[in-house]
């Protein structure tokens, strides 16, 4: 009798636990893989000290906690990279969530990225093996070339053709170390070169996408070629704390955005993410804050009107938050040079 009661209580608590989780829908990649339509970003970013950007270093388990909360509340897609120095934390969170029975490995979609100092074709597979070791996984779901720009460890330029790097990525896929391959921060011509070379099309392009940088022409090119676009820095300059001097509006208290948010009983950050979803983009919001992590996935239960989308479109200024101008004179620098 007691055992039956314990059993019922256990089932009830499991059901209650999972009823709180919000799962994102999935999108199909051109290689047949399903990708959840929203991911948790894991880059800690920069702080501004004496007018200089300083990379925030991980201090302990902040990303491990964030990934754990994310999986608990329904995220199944995590975006990380070798260069973020947090793959070990992501791996620990995944292992614990699997151990606790919240998810199985195959429920998760894990992305990581090849850093610029591993662009030689034969350096790609060992680089991915190193990432897998940190992540404590036998495969990732998506491996991306982080930038088309190669650099040696001493920061001098490596001008290895990214087509060679991409061949290394395809070898990694053949070995079963990643289910899909893609590119990040590539421009349209660079993607076109891969396709014209007759290599398997990238499944995904990851680029900056937010209200200030909506990239309509790149999105339409990717749609035509069946390449899914994942959007990084999805909040752009929305928050005063993150907006650089001179960054265009809107900020989070913009009255027109607040009106839309109030109408749906949502927040302005949720409206910004929902707009990307409606553009066909998979947003990658990063947060280390439990309540925000939960909030950022609750965007699949409403739809913006045409008029609201027109208003959101009007904030596009082709303004980049992440331009990496320090690489401007690299032959494969992908963005506008003016
Ligand atoms: P982001 O996600 O646009 O913004 C992150 C900031 O927004 C953090 O300060 C976070 O604060 C805050 N935030 C998140 N949700 C919020 C909410 N609901 N309300 C208020 N504030 C909120 O910026 P990002 O980290 O640059 O980009 C996201 C991810 O994209 C990265 O983490 C990374 O995975 C990927 N990425 C890729 C590349 C690439 O080259 N491929 C480049 C940049 C980023 P708290 O953390 O304090 O909550």
mmCIF file of C-alpha atoms and ligand atoms in Angstrom:
data_model
loop_
_atom_site.group_PDB
_atom_site.id
_atom_site.type_symbol
_atom_site.label_atom_id
_atom_site.label_comp_id
_atom_site.label_asym_id
_atom_site.label_seq_id
_atom_site.Cartn_x
_atom_site.Cartn_y
_atom_site.Cartn_z
ATOM 1 C CA UNK A 1 0.000 0.000 0.000
ATOM 2 C CA UNK A 2 2.732 2.425 1.084
ATOM 3 C CA UNK A 3 4.795 1.375 -1.905
ATOM 4 C CA UNK A 4 1.793 2.062 -4.234
ATOM 5 C CA UNK A 5 1.364 5.542 -2.734
ATOM 6 C CA UNK A 6 5.034 6.332 -3.184
ATOM 7 C CA UNK A 7 4.777 5.104 -6.765
ATOM 8 C CA UNK A 8 1.728 7.315 -7.505
ATOM 9 C CA UNK A 9 3.414 10.326 -5.881
ATOM 10 C CA UNK A 10 6.529 9.714 -7.964
ATOM 11 C CA UNK A 11 4.546 9.497 -11.231
ATOM 12 C CA UNK A 12 2.586 12.647 -10.285
ATOM 13 C CA UNK A 13 5.777 14.571 -9.557
ATOM 14 C CA UNK A 14 7.334 13.462 -12.850
ATOM 15 C CA UNK A 15 4.168 14.514 -14.757
ATOM 16 C CA UNK A 16 4.116 17.853 -12.920
ATOM 17 C CA UNK A 17 7.786 18.385 -13.643
ATOM 18 C CA UNK A 18 7.391 17.758 -17.369
ATOM 19 C CA UNK A 19 4.142 19.697 -17.677
ATOM 20 C CA UNK A 20 6.175 22.837 -16.917
ATOM 21 C CA UNK A 21 8.568 22.208 -19.794
ATOM 22 C CA UNK A 22 7.919 24.100 -23.027
ATOM 23 C CA UNK A 23 9.321 22.310 -26.048
ATOM 24 C CA UNK A 24 10.181 24.334 -29.144
ATOM 25 C CA UNK A 25 8.957 22.951 -32.477
ATOM 26 C CA UNK A 26 11.603 21.569 -34.825
ATOM 27 C CA UNK A 27 12.821 22.577 -38.280
ATOM 28 C CA UNK A 28 14.120 20.102 -40.852
ATOM 29 C CA UNK A 29 17.687 20.548 -42.121
ATOM 30 C CA UNK A 30 18.593 19.768 -45.749
ATOM 31 C CA UNK A 31 20.268 16.516 -44.627
ATOM 32 C CA UNK A 32 17.066 15.278 -42.972
ATOM 33 C CA UNK A 33 18.055 16.088 -39.370
ATOM 34 C CA UNK A 34 15.532 17.827 -37.092
ATOM 35 C CA UNK A 35 16.707 20.911 -35.233
ATOM 36 C CA UNK A 36 14.746 22.505 -32.348
ATOM 37 C CA UNK A 37 13.692 26.004 -33.427
ATOM 38 C CA UNK A 38 15.369 27.814 -30.501
ATOM 39 C CA UNK A 39 18.670 27.266 -28.672
ATOM 40 C CA UNK A 40 20.361 28.477 -25.529
ATOM 41 C CA UNK A 41 23.490 30.495 -26.385
ATOM 42 C CA UNK A 42 26.504 29.929 -24.140
ATOM 43 C CA UNK A 43 28.990 32.660 -25.052
ATOM 44 C CA UNK A 44 29.809 34.813 -22.015
ATOM 45 C CA UNK A 45 30.583 37.850 -24.186
ATOM 46 C CA UNK A 46 32.575 40.964 -23.351
ATOM 47 C CA UNK A 47 32.506 43.720 -20.767
ATOM 48 C CA UNK A 48 33.681 47.230 -21.553
ATOM 49 C CA UNK A 49 36.585 48.304 -19.302
ATOM 50 C CA UNK A 50 38.295 51.653 -19.994
ATOM 51 C CA UNK A 51 36.631 51.754 -23.410
ATOM 52 C CA UNK A 52 38.114 48.375 -24.327
ATOM 53 C CA UNK A 53 36.221 45.131 -24.788
ATOM 54 C CA UNK A 54 37.450 42.476 -22.383
ATOM 55 C CA UNK A 55 36.389 38.847 -22.899
ATOM 56 C CA UNK A 56 34.483 37.531 -19.859
ATOM 57 C CA UNK A 57 36.159 34.371 -18.612
ATOM 58 C CA UNK A 58 34.124 31.529 -17.127
ATOM 59 C CA UNK A 59 34.554 31.410 -13.371
ATOM 60 C CA UNK A 60 33.007 28.091 -12.385
ATOM 61 C CA UNK A 61 29.604 26.566 -13.022
ATOM 62 C CA UNK A 62 27.592 29.510 -14.365
ATOM 63 C CA UNK A 63 27.068 27.930 -17.787
ATOM 64 C CA UNK A 64 26.549 24.477 -16.292
ATOM 65 C CA UNK A 65 23.696 25.920 -14.202
ATOM 66 C CA UNK A 66 22.213 27.783 -17.172
ATOM 67 C CA UNK A 67 22.265 24.705 -19.420
ATOM 68 C CA UNK A 68 20.724 22.602 -16.640
ATOM 69 C CA UNK A 69 17.879 25.106 -16.095
ATOM 70 C CA UNK A 70 17.395 25.329 -19.855
ATOM 71 C CA UNK A 71 17.049 21.568 -20.275
ATOM 72 C CA UNK A 72 14.742 21.393 -17.246
ATOM 73 C CA UNK A 73 12.416 23.975 -18.743
ATOM 74 C CA UNK A 74 12.319 22.399 -22.202
ATOM 75 C CA UNK A 75 15.331 23.555 -24.250
ATOM 76 C CA UNK A 76 16.694 20.727 -26.367
ATOM 77 C CA UNK A 77 19.167 22.771 -28.424
ATOM 78 C CA UNK A 78 22.391 24.221 -26.999
ATOM 79 C CA UNK A 79 24.791 26.419 -28.972
ATOM 80 C CA UNK A 80 28.417 26.457 -27.881
ATOM 81 C CA UNK A 81 31.917 26.751 -29.370
ATOM 82 C CA UNK A 82 35.474 25.729 -28.615
ATOM 83 C CA UNK A 83 36.473 29.380 -28.189
ATOM 84 C CA UNK A 84 33.822 30.059 -25.515
ATOM 85 C CA UNK A 85 35.852 27.875 -23.106
ATOM 86 C CA UNK A 86 32.661 26.450 -21.620
ATOM 87 C CA UNK A 87 32.301 23.145 -23.473
ATOM 88 C CA UNK A 88 33.249 21.316 -20.253
ATOM 89 C CA UNK A 89 30.425 23.044 -18.375
ATOM 90 C CA UNK A 90 27.936 22.262 -21.153
ATOM 91 C CA UNK A 91 29.069 18.636 -21.040
ATOM 92 C CA UNK A 92 28.632 18.369 -17.270
ATOM 93 C CA UNK A 93 25.100 19.795 -17.457
ATOM 94 C CA UNK A 94 24.143 17.360 -20.228
ATOM 95 C CA UNK A 95 25.580 14.374 -18.345
ATOM 96 C CA UNK A 96 23.701 15.287 -15.164
ATOM 97 C CA UNK A 97 20.390 15.848 -16.995
ATOM 98 C CA UNK A 98 20.746 12.473 -18.697
ATOM 99 C CA UNK A 99 21.639 10.830 -15.394
ATOM 100 C CA UNK A 100 18.564 12.406 -13.758
ATOM 101 C CA UNK A 101 16.383 10.979 -16.541
ATOM 102 C CA UNK A 102 15.180 14.380 -17.800
ATOM 103 C CA UNK A 103 16.415 13.703 -21.349
ATOM 104 C CA UNK A 104 18.227 11.126 -23.415
ATOM 105 C CA UNK A 105 21.215 12.086 -25.544
ATOM 106 C CA UNK A 106 19.163 11.660 -28.710
ATOM 107 C CA UNK A 107 16.607 14.239 -27.481
ATOM 108 C CA UNK A 108 19.285 16.933 -27.535
ATOM 109 C CA UNK A 109 20.734 18.971 -30.389
ATOM 110 C CA UNK A 110 24.240 20.153 -29.531
ATOM 111 C CA UNK A 111 26.162 22.575 -31.729
ATOM 112 C CA UNK A 112 29.826 23.470 -31.390
ATOM 113 C CA UNK A 113 32.262 25.366 -33.626
ATOM 114 C CA UNK A 114 35.734 25.046 -35.076
ATOM 115 C CA UNK A 115 37.994 27.921 -34.091
ATOM 116 C CA UNK A 116 40.037 29.960 -36.583
ATOM 117 C CA UNK A 117 43.374 28.403 -35.646
ATOM 118 C CA UNK A 118 42.309 24.943 -36.908
ATOM 119 C CA UNK A 119 41.551 25.722 -40.541
ATOM 120 C CA UNK A 120 43.977 23.240 -42.117
ATOM 121 C CA UNK A 121 41.908 20.385 -43.537
ATOM 122 C CA UNK A 122 43.637 17.748 -41.432
ATOM 123 C CA UNK A 123 43.255 19.831 -38.250
ATOM 124 C CA UNK A 124 39.451 19.726 -38.301
ATOM 125 C CA UNK A 125 38.813 16.171 -37.097
ATOM 126 C CA UNK A 126 41.340 16.441 -34.212
ATOM 127 C CA UNK A 127 39.782 19.799 -33.220
ATOM 128 C CA UNK A 128 36.321 18.254 -33.108
ATOM 129 C CA UNK A 129 37.645 15.298 -31.115
ATOM 130 C CA UNK A 130 39.048 17.786 -28.596
ATOM 131 C CA UNK A 131 35.663 19.520 -28.329
ATOM 132 C CA UNK A 132 33.908 16.165 -27.943
ATOM 133 C CA UNK A 133 36.306 15.297 -25.179
ATOM 134 C CA UNK A 134 35.443 18.515 -23.322
ATOM 135 C CA UNK A 135 31.733 17.990 -23.958
ATOM 136 C CA UNK A 136 32.051 14.362 -22.858
ATOM 137 C CA UNK A 137 30.050 13.313 -25.945
ATOM 138 C CA UNK A 138 30.697 10.838 -28.741
ATOM 139 C CA UNK A 139 29.139 13.109 -31.389
ATOM 140 C CA UNK A 140 27.660 16.581 -31.797
ATOM 141 C CA UNK A 141 24.568 17.312 -33.852
ATOM 142 C CA UNK A 142 26.058 20.260 -35.696
ATOM 143 C CA UNK A 143 29.648 21.378 -36.271
ATOM 144 C CA UNK A 144 30.179 24.856 -37.721
ATOM 145 C CA UNK A 145 33.214 26.652 -39.134
ATOM 146 C CA UNK A 146 33.090 29.600 -36.710
ATOM 147 C CA UNK A 147 34.524 32.166 -39.173
ATOM 148 C CA UNK A 148 35.838 31.937 -42.747
ATOM 149 C CA UNK A 149 38.894 33.791 -41.413
ATOM 150 C CA UNK A 150 41.888 31.615 -40.466
ATOM 151 C CA UNK A 151 44.477 32.684 -37.922
ATOM 152 C CA UNK A 152 47.501 30.991 -36.437
ATOM 153 C CA UNK A 153 47.816 30.788 -32.674
ATOM 154 C CA UNK A 154 50.096 33.842 -32.692
ATOM 155 C CA UNK A 155 47.214 35.764 -34.365
ATOM 156 C CA UNK A 156 48.940 36.147 -37.749
ATOM 157 C CA UNK A 157 46.695 35.273 -40.659
ATOM 158 C CA UNK A 158 46.301 31.755 -41.951
ATOM 159 C CA UNK A 159 44.956 32.103 -45.479
ATOM 160 C CA UNK A 160 44.005 28.454 -45.896
ATOM 161 C CA UNK A 161 41.077 28.364 -48.304
ATOM 162 C CA UNK A 162 37.884 27.751 -46.331
ATOM 163 C CA UNK A 163 36.959 25.153 -48.979
ATOM 164 C CA UNK A 164 39.787 23.021 -47.549
ATOM 165 C CA UNK A 165 38.462 23.591 -44.040
ATOM 166 C CA UNK A 166 34.999 22.617 -45.233
ATOM 167 C CA UNK A 167 36.373 19.371 -46.691
ATOM 168 C CA UNK A 168 37.702 18.598 -43.203
ATOM 169 C CA UNK A 169 34.212 19.236 -41.810
ATOM 170 C CA UNK A 170 32.717 16.735 -44.261
ATOM 171 C CA UNK A 171 35.316 14.166 -43.170
ATOM 172 C CA UNK A 172 34.209 14.715 -39.560
ATOM 173 C CA UNK A 173 30.633 14.022 -40.634
ATOM 174 C CA UNK A 174 31.666 10.884 -42.494
ATOM 175 C CA UNK A 175 33.363 9.634 -39.330
ATOM 176 C CA UNK A 176 30.099 10.103 -37.420
ATOM 177 C CA UNK A 177 31.569 12.774 -35.149
ATOM 178 C CA UNK A 178 28.849 15.221 -36.174
ATOM 179 C CA UNK A 179 25.420 14.617 -37.677
ATOM 180 C CA UNK A 180 25.381 17.859 -39.691
ATOM 181 C CA UNK A 181 27.867 20.470 -40.817
ATOM 182 C CA UNK A 182 27.479 24.150 -41.473
ATOM 183 C CA UNK A 183 29.161 27.527 -41.463
ATOM 184 C CA UNK A 184 29.010 30.690 -39.413
ATOM 185 C CA UNK A 185 29.749 34.272 -40.436
ATOM 186 C CA UNK A 186 30.055 33.304 -44.105
ATOM 187 C CA UNK A 187 28.629 35.699 -46.689
ATOM 188 C CA UNK A 188 26.513 34.671 -49.667
ATOM 189 C CA UNK A 189 29.432 34.476 -52.113
ATOM 190 C CA UNK A 190 31.389 32.266 -49.731
ATOM 191 C CA UNK A 191 28.466 29.848 -49.425
ATOM 192 C CA UNK A 192 28.023 29.955 -53.187
ATOM 193 C CA UNK A 193 31.662 28.911 -53.642
ATOM 194 C CA UNK A 194 31.065 25.808 -51.505
ATOM 195 C CA UNK A 195 28.008 24.882 -53.554
ATOM 196 C CA UNK A 196 29.716 25.553 -56.901
ATOM 197 C CA UNK A 197 32.616 23.361 -55.830
ATOM 198 C CA UNK A 198 30.114 20.485 -55.737
ATOM 199 C CA UNK A 199 30.561 19.870 -52.012
ATOM 200 C CA UNK A 200 27.546 18.926 -49.856
ATOM 201 C CA UNK A 201 25.627 22.073 -49.027
ATOM 202 C CA UNK A 202 25.986 23.426 -45.486
ATOM 203 C CA UNK A 203 22.884 22.468 -43.472
ATOM 204 C CA UNK A 204 23.043 25.680 -41.451
ATOM 205 C CA UNK A 205 24.345 29.227 -41.635
ATOM 206 C CA UNK A 206 24.789 30.956 -38.270
ATOM 207 C CA UNK A 207 24.938 34.758 -38.445
ATOM 208 C CA UNK A 208 24.039 37.810 -36.379
ATOM 209 C CA UNK A 209 20.316 38.564 -36.663
ATOM 210 C CA UNK A 210 18.305 41.035 -34.627
ATOM 211 C CA UNK A 211 16.041 44.073 -35.064
ATOM 212 C CA UNK A 212 18.965 46.236 -36.234
ATOM 213 C CA UNK A 213 20.401 43.604 -38.601
ATOM 214 C CA UNK A 214 17.665 41.671 -40.392
ATOM 215 C CA UNK A 215 19.627 40.588 -43.501
ATOM 216 C CA UNK A 216 16.589 40.051 -45.815
ATOM 217 C CA UNK A 217 18.629 39.203 -48.890
ATOM 218 C CA UNK A 218 20.851 36.640 -47.117
ATOM 219 C CA UNK A 219 17.747 35.058 -45.543
ATOM 220 C CA UNK A 220 16.056 34.786 -48.912
ATOM 221 C CA UNK A 221 19.205 33.229 -50.475
ATOM 222 C CA UNK A 222 19.360 30.628 -47.679
ATOM 223 C CA UNK A 223 15.648 29.873 -47.992
ATOM 224 C CA UNK A 224 16.063 29.306 -51.745
ATOM 225 C CA UNK A 225 18.947 26.902 -51.068
ATOM 226 C CA UNK A 226 17.270 25.139 -48.152
ATOM 227 C CA UNK A 227 19.908 26.259 -45.641
ATOM 228 C CA UNK A 228 18.525 26.910 -42.138
ATOM 229 C CA UNK A 229 19.664 30.192 -40.579
ATOM 230 C CA UNK A 230 20.370 30.375 -36.860
ATOM 231 C CA UNK A 231 20.490 33.892 -35.439
ATOM 232 C CA UNK A 232 23.112 34.969 -32.932
ATOM 233 C CA UNK A 233 23.008 38.058 -30.705
ATOM 234 C CA UNK A 234 19.221 38.010 -31.195
ATOM 235 C CA UNK A 235 18.685 40.932 -28.813
ATOM 236 C CA UNK A 236 21.192 43.182 -30.596
ATOM 237 C CA UNK A 237 21.205 46.542 -28.791
ATOM 238 C CA UNK A 238 17.857 46.101 -27.062
ATOM 239 C CA UNK A 239 19.276 46.327 -23.541
ATOM 240 C CA UNK A 240 20.863 49.549 -22.287
ATOM 241 C CA UNK A 241 23.539 47.522 -20.512
ATOM 242 C CA UNK A 242 24.660 45.901 -23.810
ATOM 243 C CA UNK A 243 24.074 48.732 -26.330
ATOM 244 C CA UNK A 244 27.326 50.234 -27.591
ATOM 245 C CA UNK A 245 27.584 54.018 -28.021
ATOM 246 C CA UNK A 246 25.789 55.066 -31.212
ATOM 247 C CA UNK A 247 23.822 51.817 -31.579
ATOM 248 C CA UNK A 248 20.457 52.487 -33.251
ATOM 249 C CA UNK A 249 17.111 52.073 -31.478
ATOM 250 C CA UNK A 250 14.970 50.382 -30.297
ATOM 251 C CA UNK A 251 15.699 49.814 -26.620
ATOM 252 C CA UNK A 252 13.657 47.551 -24.415
ATOM 253 C CA UNK A 253 11.381 50.410 -23.222
ATOM 254 C CA UNK A 254 10.431 51.548 -26.735
ATOM 255 C CA UNK A 255 6.684 52.397 -26.415
ATOM 256 C CA UNK A 256 5.713 50.701 -29.684
ATOM 257 C CA UNK A 257 7.404 47.460 -28.598
ATOM 258 C CA UNK A 258 5.923 47.689 -25.100
ATOM 259 C CA UNK A 259 2.446 48.019 -26.663
ATOM 260 C CA UNK A 260 2.930 44.856 -28.739
ATOM 261 C CA UNK A 261 4.311 42.973 -25.723
ATOM 262 C CA UNK A 262 1.366 44.040 -23.533
ATOM 263 C CA UNK A 263 -1.123 42.947 -26.178
ATOM 264 C CA UNK A 264 0.164 39.340 -26.008
ATOM 265 C CA UNK A 265 0.979 39.407 -22.308
ATOM 266 C CA UNK A 266 4.639 38.915 -23.246
ATOM 267 C CA UNK A 267 7.837 40.906 -22.691
ATOM 268 C CA UNK A 268 9.712 43.002 -25.260
ATOM 269 C CA UNK A 269 12.620 40.466 -25.435
ATOM 270 C CA UNK A 270 10.019 37.778 -26.238
ATOM 271 C CA UNK A 271 8.635 39.945 -29.054
ATOM 272 C CA UNK A 272 12.153 40.385 -30.466
ATOM 273 C CA UNK A 273 12.682 36.594 -30.444
ATOM 274 C CA UNK A 274 9.237 35.845 -31.872
ATOM 275 C CA UNK A 275 9.899 38.217 -34.775
ATOM 276 C CA UNK A 276 13.029 36.212 -35.689
ATOM 277 C CA UNK A 277 11.009 32.978 -35.580
ATOM 278 C CA UNK A 278 8.501 34.555 -37.970
ATOM 279 C CA UNK A 279 11.349 35.485 -40.314
ATOM 280 C CA UNK A 280 12.171 31.765 -40.408
ATOM 281 C CA UNK A 281 15.248 32.123 -38.180
ATOM 282 C CA UNK A 282 16.234 29.867 -35.252
ATOM 283 C CA UNK A 283 17.204 32.322 -32.470
ATOM 284 C CA UNK A 284 20.038 31.565 -30.037
ATOM 285 C CA UNK A 285 19.368 33.753 -26.964
ATOM 286 C CA UNK A 286 21.994 33.528 -24.234
ATOM 287 C CA UNK A 287 21.089 34.002 -20.605
ATOM 288 C CA UNK A 288 22.543 32.905 -17.295
ATOM 289 C CA UNK A 289 19.367 33.938 -15.463
ATOM 290 C CA UNK A 290 16.838 31.189 -14.695
ATOM 291 C CA UNK A 291 13.700 33.336 -15.153
ATOM 292 C CA UNK A 292 14.951 34.782 -18.450
ATOM 293 C CA UNK A 293 15.933 31.360 -19.771
ATOM 294 C CA UNK A 294 12.364 30.208 -19.115
ATOM 295 C CA UNK A 295 10.895 33.392 -20.606
ATOM 296 C CA UNK A 296 12.941 33.173 -23.792
ATOM 297 C CA UNK A 297 11.479 29.801 -24.809
ATOM 298 C CA UNK A 298 7.855 30.880 -24.212
ATOM 299 C CA UNK A 299 7.469 32.358 -27.682
ATOM 300 C CA UNK A 300 5.723 29.598 -29.587
ATOM 301 C CA UNK A 301 2.152 30.243 -28.427
ATOM 302 C CA UNK A 302 1.358 33.480 -30.278
ATOM 303 C CA UNK A 303 1.779 35.083 -33.695
ATOM 304 C CA UNK A 304 2.495 38.675 -34.693
ATOM 305 C CA UNK A 305 0.191 40.454 -37.129
ATOM 306 C CA UNK A 306 1.392 41.730 -40.506
ATOM 307 C CA UNK A 307 1.196 45.299 -39.208
ATOM 308 C CA UNK A 308 3.316 44.451 -36.160
ATOM 309 C CA UNK A 309 5.876 42.712 -38.380
ATOM 310 C CA UNK A 310 6.033 45.822 -40.601
ATOM 311 C CA UNK A 311 6.790 47.938 -37.554
ATOM 312 C CA UNK A 312 9.511 45.539 -36.390
ATOM 313 C CA UNK A 313 10.957 45.481 -39.891
ATOM 314 C CA UNK A 314 11.328 49.268 -39.793
ATOM 315 C CA UNK A 315 14.056 48.948 -37.122
ATOM 316 C CA UNK A 316 16.440 47.314 -39.612
ATOM 317 C CA UNK A 317 19.537 49.535 -40.032
ATOM 318 C CA UNK A 318 21.965 46.955 -41.372
ATOM 319 C CA UNK A 319 23.864 47.639 -38.144
ATOM 320 C CA UNK A 320 26.273 44.950 -36.932
ATOM 321 C CA UNK A 321 26.933 44.419 -33.235
ATOM 322 C CA UNK A 322 29.749 41.960 -33.968
ATOM 323 C CA UNK A 323 31.841 43.053 -36.925
ATOM 324 C CA UNK A 324 35.341 41.830 -35.951
ATOM 325 C CA UNK A 325 36.880 44.806 -37.754
ATOM 326 C CA UNK A 326 40.299 43.674 -36.529
ATOM 327 C CA UNK A 327 40.165 41.062 -39.327
ATOM 328 C CA UNK A 328 39.116 43.570 -41.990
ATOM 329 C CA UNK A 329 42.220 43.016 -44.152
ATOM 330 C CA UNK A 330 41.983 39.210 -44.096
ATOM 331 C CA UNK A 331 41.210 37.976 -47.645
ATOM 332 C CA UNK A 332 38.190 36.065 -46.357
ATOM 333 C CA UNK A 333 36.758 38.828 -44.122
ATOM 334 C CA UNK A 334 33.037 38.264 -44.755
ATOM 335 C CA UNK A 335 31.314 41.573 -44.073
ATOM 336 C CA UNK A 336 31.018 45.029 -45.656
ATOM 337 C CA UNK A 337 34.407 46.747 -45.792
ATOM 338 C CA UNK A 338 33.120 50.337 -45.514
HETATM 339 P P1 LIG B 1 22.181 37.891 -26.807
HETATM 340 O O1 LIG B 1 21.663 36.523 -26.592
HETATM 341 O O2 LIG B 1 21.524 38.748 -27.835
HETATM 342 O O3 LIG B 1 22.149 38.704 -25.453
HETATM 343 C C1 LIG B 1 22.600 38.186 -24.242
HETATM 344 C C2 LIG B 1 22.302 39.224 -23.148
HETATM 345 O O4 LIG B 1 20.890 39.391 -23.016
HETATM 346 C C3 LIG B 1 22.814 38.823 -21.798
HETATM 347 O O5 LIG B 1 23.322 39.994 -21.196
HETATM 348 C C4 LIG B 1 21.567 38.341 -21.062
HETATM 349 O O6 LIG B 1 21.687 38.593 -19.691
HETATM 350 C C5 LIG B 1 20.512 39.229 -21.663
HETATM 351 N N1 LIG B 1 19.180 38.611 -21.696
HETATM 352 C C6 LIG B 1 18.868 37.397 -22.213
HETATM 353 N N2 LIG B 1 17.539 37.186 -22.139
HETATM 354 C C7 LIG B 1 17.004 38.276 -21.546
HETATM 355 C C8 LIG B 1 15.677 38.646 -21.187
HETATM 356 N N3 LIG B 1 14.632 37.849 -21.446
HETATM 357 N N4 LIG B 1 15.487 39.856 -20.589
HETATM 358 C C9 LIG B 1 16.531 40.673 -20.348
HETATM 359 N N5 LIG B 1 17.809 40.387 -20.660
HETATM 360 C C10 LIG B 1 18.046 39.193 -21.259
HETATM 361 O O7 LIG B 1 23.735 37.881 -27.149
HETATM 362 P P2 LIG B 1 24.912 36.885 -27.491
HETATM 363 O O8 LIG B 1 25.343 36.104 -26.296
HETATM 364 O O9 LIG B 1 25.914 37.718 -28.197
HETATM 365 O O10 LIG B 1 24.322 35.885 -28.584
HETATM 366 C C11 LIG B 1 23.632 34.711 -28.241
HETATM 367 C C12 LIG B 1 24.420 33.457 -28.575
HETATM 368 O O11 LIG B 1 24.744 33.395 -29.967
HETATM 369 C C13 LIG B 1 25.801 33.370 -27.907
HETATM 370 O O12 LIG B 1 25.695 33.066 -26.546
HETATM 371 C C14 LIG B 1 26.456 32.315 -28.763
HETATM 372 O O13 LIG B 1 26.003 31.031 -28.412
HETATM 373 C C15 LIG B 1 25.985 32.714 -30.153
HETATM 374 N N6 LIG B 1 26.947 33.635 -30.836
HETATM 375 C C16 LIG B 1 27.594 33.163 -31.955
HETATM 376 C C17 LIG B 1 28.498 33.984 -32.618
HETATM 377 C C18 LIG B 1 29.209 33.474 -33.833
HETATM 378 O O14 LIG B 1 30.191 34.106 -34.274
HETATM 379 N N7 LIG B 1 28.770 32.400 -34.416
HETATM 380 C C19 LIG B 1 28.743 35.301 -32.172
HETATM 381 C C20 LIG B 1 28.049 35.744 -31.050
HETATM 382 C C21 LIG B 1 27.143 34.916 -30.395
HETATM 383 P P3 LIG B 1 21.918 37.437 -18.564
HETATM 384 O O15 LIG B 1 22.848 36.405 -19.118
HETATM 385 O O16 LIG B 1 22.527 38.221 -17.445
HETATM 386 O O17 LIG B 1 20.564 36.903 -18.231
#
